[in-house]
XYZ file of C-alpha atoms in Angstrom:
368
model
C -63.481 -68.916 -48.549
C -64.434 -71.130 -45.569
C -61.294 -70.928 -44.141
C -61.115 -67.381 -44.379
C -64.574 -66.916 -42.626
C -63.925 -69.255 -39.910
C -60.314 -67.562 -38.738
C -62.255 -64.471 -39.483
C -64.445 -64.824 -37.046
C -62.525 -66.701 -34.097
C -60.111 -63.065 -34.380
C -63.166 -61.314 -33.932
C -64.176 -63.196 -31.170
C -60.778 -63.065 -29.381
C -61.257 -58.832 -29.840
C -63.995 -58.508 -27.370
C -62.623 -55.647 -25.156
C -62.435 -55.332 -21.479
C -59.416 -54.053 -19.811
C -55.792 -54.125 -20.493
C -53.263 -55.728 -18.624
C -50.064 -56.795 -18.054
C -47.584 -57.723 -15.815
C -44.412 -56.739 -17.411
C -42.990 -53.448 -15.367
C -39.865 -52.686 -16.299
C -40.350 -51.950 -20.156
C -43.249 -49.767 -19.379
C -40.742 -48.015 -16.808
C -38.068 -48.206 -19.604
C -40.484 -46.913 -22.470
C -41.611 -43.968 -20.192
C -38.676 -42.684 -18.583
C -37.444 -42.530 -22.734
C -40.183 -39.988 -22.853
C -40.684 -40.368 -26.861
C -44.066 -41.507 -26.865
C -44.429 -40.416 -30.812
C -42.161 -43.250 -31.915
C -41.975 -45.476 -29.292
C -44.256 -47.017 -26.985
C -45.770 -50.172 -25.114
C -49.260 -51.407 -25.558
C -49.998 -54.067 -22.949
C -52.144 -56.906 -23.755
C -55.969 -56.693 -24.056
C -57.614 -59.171 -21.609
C -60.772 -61.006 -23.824
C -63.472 -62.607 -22.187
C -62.296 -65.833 -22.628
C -59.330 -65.055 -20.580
C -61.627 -63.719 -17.742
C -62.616 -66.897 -17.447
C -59.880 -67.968 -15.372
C -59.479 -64.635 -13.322
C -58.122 -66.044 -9.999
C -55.272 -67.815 -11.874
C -54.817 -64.526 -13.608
C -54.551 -62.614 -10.384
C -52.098 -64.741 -8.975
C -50.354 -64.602 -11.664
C -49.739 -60.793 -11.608
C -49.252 -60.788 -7.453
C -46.177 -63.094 -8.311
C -45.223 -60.947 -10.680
C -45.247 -63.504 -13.591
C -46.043 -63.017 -17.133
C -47.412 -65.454 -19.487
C -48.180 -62.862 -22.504
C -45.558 -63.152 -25.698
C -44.116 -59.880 -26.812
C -44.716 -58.389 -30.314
C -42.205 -56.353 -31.449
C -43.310 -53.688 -34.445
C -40.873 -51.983 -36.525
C -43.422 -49.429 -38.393
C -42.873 -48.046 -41.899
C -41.626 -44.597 -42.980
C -43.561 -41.545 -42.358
C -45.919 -44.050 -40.163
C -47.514 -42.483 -37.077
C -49.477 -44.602 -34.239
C -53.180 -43.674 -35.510
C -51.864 -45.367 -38.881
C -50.484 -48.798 -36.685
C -53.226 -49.130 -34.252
C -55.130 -50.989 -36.488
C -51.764 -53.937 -36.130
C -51.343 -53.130 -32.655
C -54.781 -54.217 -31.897
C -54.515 -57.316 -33.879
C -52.341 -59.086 -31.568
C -53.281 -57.147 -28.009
C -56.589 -58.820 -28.466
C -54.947 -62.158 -28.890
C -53.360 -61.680 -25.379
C -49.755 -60.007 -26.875
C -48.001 -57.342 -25.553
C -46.705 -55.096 -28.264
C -43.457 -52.778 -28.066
C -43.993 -50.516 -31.352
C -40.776 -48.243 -32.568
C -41.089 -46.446 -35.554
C -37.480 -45.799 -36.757
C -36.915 -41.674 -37.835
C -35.573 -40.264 -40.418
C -32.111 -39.634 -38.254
C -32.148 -43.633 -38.027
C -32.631 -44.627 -41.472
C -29.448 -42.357 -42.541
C -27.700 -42.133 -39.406
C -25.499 -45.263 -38.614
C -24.707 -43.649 -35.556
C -28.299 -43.113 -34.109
C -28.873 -46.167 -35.748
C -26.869 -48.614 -33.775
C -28.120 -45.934 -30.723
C -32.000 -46.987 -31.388
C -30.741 -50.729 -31.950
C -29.083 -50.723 -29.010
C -31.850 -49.020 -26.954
C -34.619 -52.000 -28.090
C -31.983 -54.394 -27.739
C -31.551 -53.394 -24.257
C -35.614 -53.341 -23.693
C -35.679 -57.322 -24.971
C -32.889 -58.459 -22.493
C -34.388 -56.617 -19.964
C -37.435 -58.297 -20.138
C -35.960 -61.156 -20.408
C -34.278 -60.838 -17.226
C -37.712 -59.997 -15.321
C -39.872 -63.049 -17.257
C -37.538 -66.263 -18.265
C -38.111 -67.578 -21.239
C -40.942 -65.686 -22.143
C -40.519 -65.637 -26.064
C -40.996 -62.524 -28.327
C -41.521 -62.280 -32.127
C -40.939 -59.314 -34.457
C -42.839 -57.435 -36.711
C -41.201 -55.098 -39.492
C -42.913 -52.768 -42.227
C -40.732 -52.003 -45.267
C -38.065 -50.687 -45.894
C -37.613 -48.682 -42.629
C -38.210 -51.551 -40.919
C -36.401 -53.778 -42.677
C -33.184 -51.493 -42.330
C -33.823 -51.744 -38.518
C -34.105 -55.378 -38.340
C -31.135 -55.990 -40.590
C -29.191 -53.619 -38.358
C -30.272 -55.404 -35.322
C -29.157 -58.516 -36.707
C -25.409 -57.195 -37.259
C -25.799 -56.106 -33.625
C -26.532 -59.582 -32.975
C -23.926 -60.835 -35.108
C -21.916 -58.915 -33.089
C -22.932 -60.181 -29.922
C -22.429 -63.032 -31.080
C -18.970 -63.302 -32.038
C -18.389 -61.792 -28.629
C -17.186 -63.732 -25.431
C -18.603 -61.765 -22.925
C -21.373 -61.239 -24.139
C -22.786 -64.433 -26.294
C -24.948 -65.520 -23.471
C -27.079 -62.170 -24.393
C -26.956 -63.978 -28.077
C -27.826 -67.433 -27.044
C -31.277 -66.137 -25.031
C -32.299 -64.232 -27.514
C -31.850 -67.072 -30.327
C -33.715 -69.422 -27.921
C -36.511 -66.795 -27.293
C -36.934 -65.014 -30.447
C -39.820 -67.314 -32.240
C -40.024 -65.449 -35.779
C -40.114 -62.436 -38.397
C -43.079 -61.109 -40.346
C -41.611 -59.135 -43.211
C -43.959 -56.972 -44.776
C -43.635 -55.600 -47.763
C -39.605 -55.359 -48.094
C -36.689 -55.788 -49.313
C -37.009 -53.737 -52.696
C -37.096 -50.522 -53.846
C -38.216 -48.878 -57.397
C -35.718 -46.248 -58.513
C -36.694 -46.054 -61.686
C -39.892 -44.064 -61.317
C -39.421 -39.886 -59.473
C -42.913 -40.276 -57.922
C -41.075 -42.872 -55.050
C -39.050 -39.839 -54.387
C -41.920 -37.128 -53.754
C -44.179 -40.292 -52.038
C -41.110 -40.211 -49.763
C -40.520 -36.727 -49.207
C -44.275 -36.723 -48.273
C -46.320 -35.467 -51.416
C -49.541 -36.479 -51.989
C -48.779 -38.221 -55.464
C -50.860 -39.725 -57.947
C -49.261 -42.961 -59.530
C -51.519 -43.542 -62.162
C -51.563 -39.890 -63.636
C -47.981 -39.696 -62.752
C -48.616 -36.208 -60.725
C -48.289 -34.427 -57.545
C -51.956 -33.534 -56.190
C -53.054 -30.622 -54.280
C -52.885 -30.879 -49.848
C -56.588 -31.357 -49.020
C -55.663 -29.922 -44.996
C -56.706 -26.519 -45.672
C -57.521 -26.381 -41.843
C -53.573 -25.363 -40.691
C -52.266 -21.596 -40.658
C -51.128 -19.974 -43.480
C -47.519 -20.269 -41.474
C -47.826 -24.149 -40.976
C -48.682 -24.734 -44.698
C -45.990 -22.946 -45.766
C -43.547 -24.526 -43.427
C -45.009 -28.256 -44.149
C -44.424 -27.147 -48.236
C -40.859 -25.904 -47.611
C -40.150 -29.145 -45.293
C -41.525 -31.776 -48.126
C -39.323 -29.885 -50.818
C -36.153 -29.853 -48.785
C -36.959 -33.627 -48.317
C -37.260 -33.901 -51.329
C -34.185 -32.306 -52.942
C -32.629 -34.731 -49.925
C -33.699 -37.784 -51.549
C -32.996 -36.855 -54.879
C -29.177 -36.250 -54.526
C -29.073 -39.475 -52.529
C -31.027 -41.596 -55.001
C -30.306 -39.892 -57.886
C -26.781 -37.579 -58.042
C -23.624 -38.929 -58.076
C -21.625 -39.963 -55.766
C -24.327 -39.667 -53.349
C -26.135 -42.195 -54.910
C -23.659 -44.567 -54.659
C -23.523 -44.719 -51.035
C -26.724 -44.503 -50.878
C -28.368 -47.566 -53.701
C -25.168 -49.694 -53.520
C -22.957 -49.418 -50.111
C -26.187 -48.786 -48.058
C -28.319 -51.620 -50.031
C -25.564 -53.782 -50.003
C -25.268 -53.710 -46.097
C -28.848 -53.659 -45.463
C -29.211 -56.822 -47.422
C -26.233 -58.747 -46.457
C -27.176 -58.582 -42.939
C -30.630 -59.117 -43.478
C -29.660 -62.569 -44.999
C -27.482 -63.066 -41.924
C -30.942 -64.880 -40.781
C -30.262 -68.152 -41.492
C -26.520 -68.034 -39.623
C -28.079 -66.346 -36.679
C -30.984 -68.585 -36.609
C -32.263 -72.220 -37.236
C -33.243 -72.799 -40.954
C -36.454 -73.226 -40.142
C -36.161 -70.301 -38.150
C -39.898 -69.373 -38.562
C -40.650 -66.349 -41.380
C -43.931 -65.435 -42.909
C -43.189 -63.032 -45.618
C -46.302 -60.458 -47.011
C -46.253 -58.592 -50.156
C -48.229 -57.235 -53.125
C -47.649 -57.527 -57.056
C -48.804 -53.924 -57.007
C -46.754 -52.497 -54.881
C -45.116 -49.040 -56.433
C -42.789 -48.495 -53.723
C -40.798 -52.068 -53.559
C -41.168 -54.218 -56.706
C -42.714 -57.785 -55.830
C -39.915 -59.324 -57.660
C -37.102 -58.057 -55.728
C -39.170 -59.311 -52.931
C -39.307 -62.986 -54.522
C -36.178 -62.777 -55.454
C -34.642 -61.966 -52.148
C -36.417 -64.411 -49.553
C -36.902 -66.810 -52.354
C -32.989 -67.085 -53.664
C -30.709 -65.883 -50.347
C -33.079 -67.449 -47.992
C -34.548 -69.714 -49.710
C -38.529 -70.111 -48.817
C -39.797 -72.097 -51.090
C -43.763 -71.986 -50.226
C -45.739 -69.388 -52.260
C -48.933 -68.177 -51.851
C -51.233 -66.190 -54.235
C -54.140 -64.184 -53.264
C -56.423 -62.706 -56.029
C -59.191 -60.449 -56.453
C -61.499 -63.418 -56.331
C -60.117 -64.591 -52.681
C -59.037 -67.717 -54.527
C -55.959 -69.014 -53.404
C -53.183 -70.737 -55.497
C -50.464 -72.606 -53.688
C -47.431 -73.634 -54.573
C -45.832 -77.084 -53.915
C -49.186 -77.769 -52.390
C -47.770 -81.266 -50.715
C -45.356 -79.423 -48.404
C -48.953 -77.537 -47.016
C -50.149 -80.418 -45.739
C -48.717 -79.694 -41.781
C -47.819 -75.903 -41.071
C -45.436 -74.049 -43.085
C -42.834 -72.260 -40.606
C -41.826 -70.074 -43.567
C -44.049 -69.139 -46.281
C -44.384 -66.065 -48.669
C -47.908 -64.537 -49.389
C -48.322 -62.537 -52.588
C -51.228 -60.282 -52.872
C -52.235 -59.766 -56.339
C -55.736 -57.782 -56.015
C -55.587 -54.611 -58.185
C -56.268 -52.086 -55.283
C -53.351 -53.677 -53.145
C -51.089 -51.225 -52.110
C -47.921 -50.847 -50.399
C -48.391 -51.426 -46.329
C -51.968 -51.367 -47.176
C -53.079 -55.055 -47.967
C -55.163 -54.941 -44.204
C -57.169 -52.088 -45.712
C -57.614 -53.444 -48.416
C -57.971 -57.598 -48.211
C -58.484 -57.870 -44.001
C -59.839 -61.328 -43.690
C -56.857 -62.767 -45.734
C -54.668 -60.431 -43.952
C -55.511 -61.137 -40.241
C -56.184 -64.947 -41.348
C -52.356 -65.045 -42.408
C -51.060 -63.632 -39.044
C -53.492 -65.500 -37.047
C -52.285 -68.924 -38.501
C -48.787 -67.925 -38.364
C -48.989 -66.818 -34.460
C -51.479 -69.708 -33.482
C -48.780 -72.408 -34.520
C -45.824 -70.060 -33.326
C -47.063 -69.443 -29.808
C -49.440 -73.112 -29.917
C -52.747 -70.983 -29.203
C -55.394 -73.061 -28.295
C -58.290 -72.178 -31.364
């Protein structure tokens, strides 16, 4: 519990706010003249006291144009706004990151098309930068499913860079720049239970009754009510032909799964094996069964460091001999009762922000 307390605390520290800075221009050119500011957007760095300390180096620094801050990338989850991902976002601005958040749309999770288009558009952003700060490395962080489906199409993009002549050399710098995935809470998905559907399609659904419950917004217009219920059931009917009726299901469970996945374990080909990865996910999770979770980054990627978080904050490791010196991939389970999907920073936060504090620290070698 120590150990806990103490990271705790030093993240708390480093989120002492002053001002925000940066001196990356042209993705906060980029991100602006794109003019979609409700799923996707920059969030420069925030500078801490600490880094105050050294202000003249600092302004140097940004008259020569240089930037020394690593870039987050976020990949939110479905149906996630930015009021719902500032609470991430802030984690690593106050550790000196600048974070590029894009929340992939509905058009983009069924869309190959757009797809590739928004894949292409943030794959353009990272080489960009890269062409205005060398070598200044970048790390990505995905939320479920949706974002899961985005990184495993951005990795056959990259495959496909790749295996191209003229332009492998966009490949190589971002293989020797990109230092690391967090994967939280995917892959997986429960089709078993109807309530994933209406969750989904935007219900507000109660999983242990097994029920739909009433909209508690009673402050909208008649019209907008009515509009918002006619949108969730057309979403709805939507899912359920393409989880549920065939053939629409098969394109949908199989050929669609079966690409997402297969690219997604591309990782290993497109990286080092000990390309870093620090998977979180919860043994309660409704939406994306721990065990296809295990099954995938434990079997086709083969991480073989497990940790369990309980209730208690007691924490049971597995193959405790290979934890003696930093784990560059590692799976966290958490197992607390009131864990739920994309929620475990609500609901365990000190284990939470410990986990991506450790992982980043050794990543980026921040000085503690």
């Amino acid at each position: 519990m120590s150990t806990i307390t103490e990271s705790t605390s030093l993240l708390s520290k480093e989120m002492v706010k002053t001002t925000t800075t940066t001196g990356r221009k042209i993705i906060p050119q980029l991100v602006k003249q794109f003019n979609q500011p409700s799923y996707l957007q920059f969030i420069p760095a925030t500078t801490t006291n600490a880094t105050n300390e050294s202000s003249n180096t600092q302004q140097q620094q940004q008259q020569n144009n240089i930037v020394n801050h690593p870039l987050i990338i976020i990949f939110g989850w479905y149906g996630s706004t930015f009021k719902y991902l500032s609470k991430y976002i802030s984690i690593y601005t106050n550790l000196g990151f600048d974070v590029l958040c894009f929340i992939p749309q509905t058009i983009h999770l069924f869309s190959t098309y757009y797809s590739n288009k928004a894949v292409n558009l943030i794959l353009n952003l990272i080489f960009k930068d890269q062409q205005e700060n060398k070598n200044v490395p970048f790390l990505f962080h995905s939320f479920s499913n949706n974002g899961g489906m985005f990184i495993s199409q951005l990795f056959y993009e990259l495959n496909n860079l790749k295996n191209n002549l003229q332009n492998c050399e966009n490949y190589k710098i971002f293989k020797e720049n990109c230092k690391g995935l967090i994967a939280d809470c995917f892959p997986g998905f429960n089709s078993k239970d109807i309530g994933v559907l209406y969750i989904l399609s935007g219900y507000r659904f109660d999983i242990k009754n097994n029920k739909i419950l009433e909209n508690t917004n009673n402050n909208n217009w008649f019209f907008t009510r009515w509009f918002n219920q006619l949108k969730r059931f057309l979403m709805f009917c939507c899912f359920y032909f393409l989880y549920r009726v065939p053939p629409f299901n098969y394109l949908m469970n199989k050929k669609r799964s079966d690409f997402y996945l297969f690219n997604l374990s591309k990782i290993n080909e497109l990286f080092e094996k000990d390309f870093p990865l620090l998977v979180l996910y919860c043994k309660n999770d409704y939406l994306v069964p721990f065990d296809q979770v295990e099954e995938f980054w434990k079997n086709k990627i083969g991480i073989d460091c497990v940790e369990k978080v309980d209730d208690d904050d007691k924490l049971v490791v597995g193959e405790e001999k290979k934890l003696l010196l930093f784990k560059k991939r590692k799976m966290v389970l958490f197992a607390g009762e009131n864990v739920e999907h994309v929620k475990m920073l609500v609901a365990e936060p000190e284990r939470y922000k410990k986990e991506i504090l450790d992982f980043v620290t050794n990543i980026f070698q921040l000085v503690k």
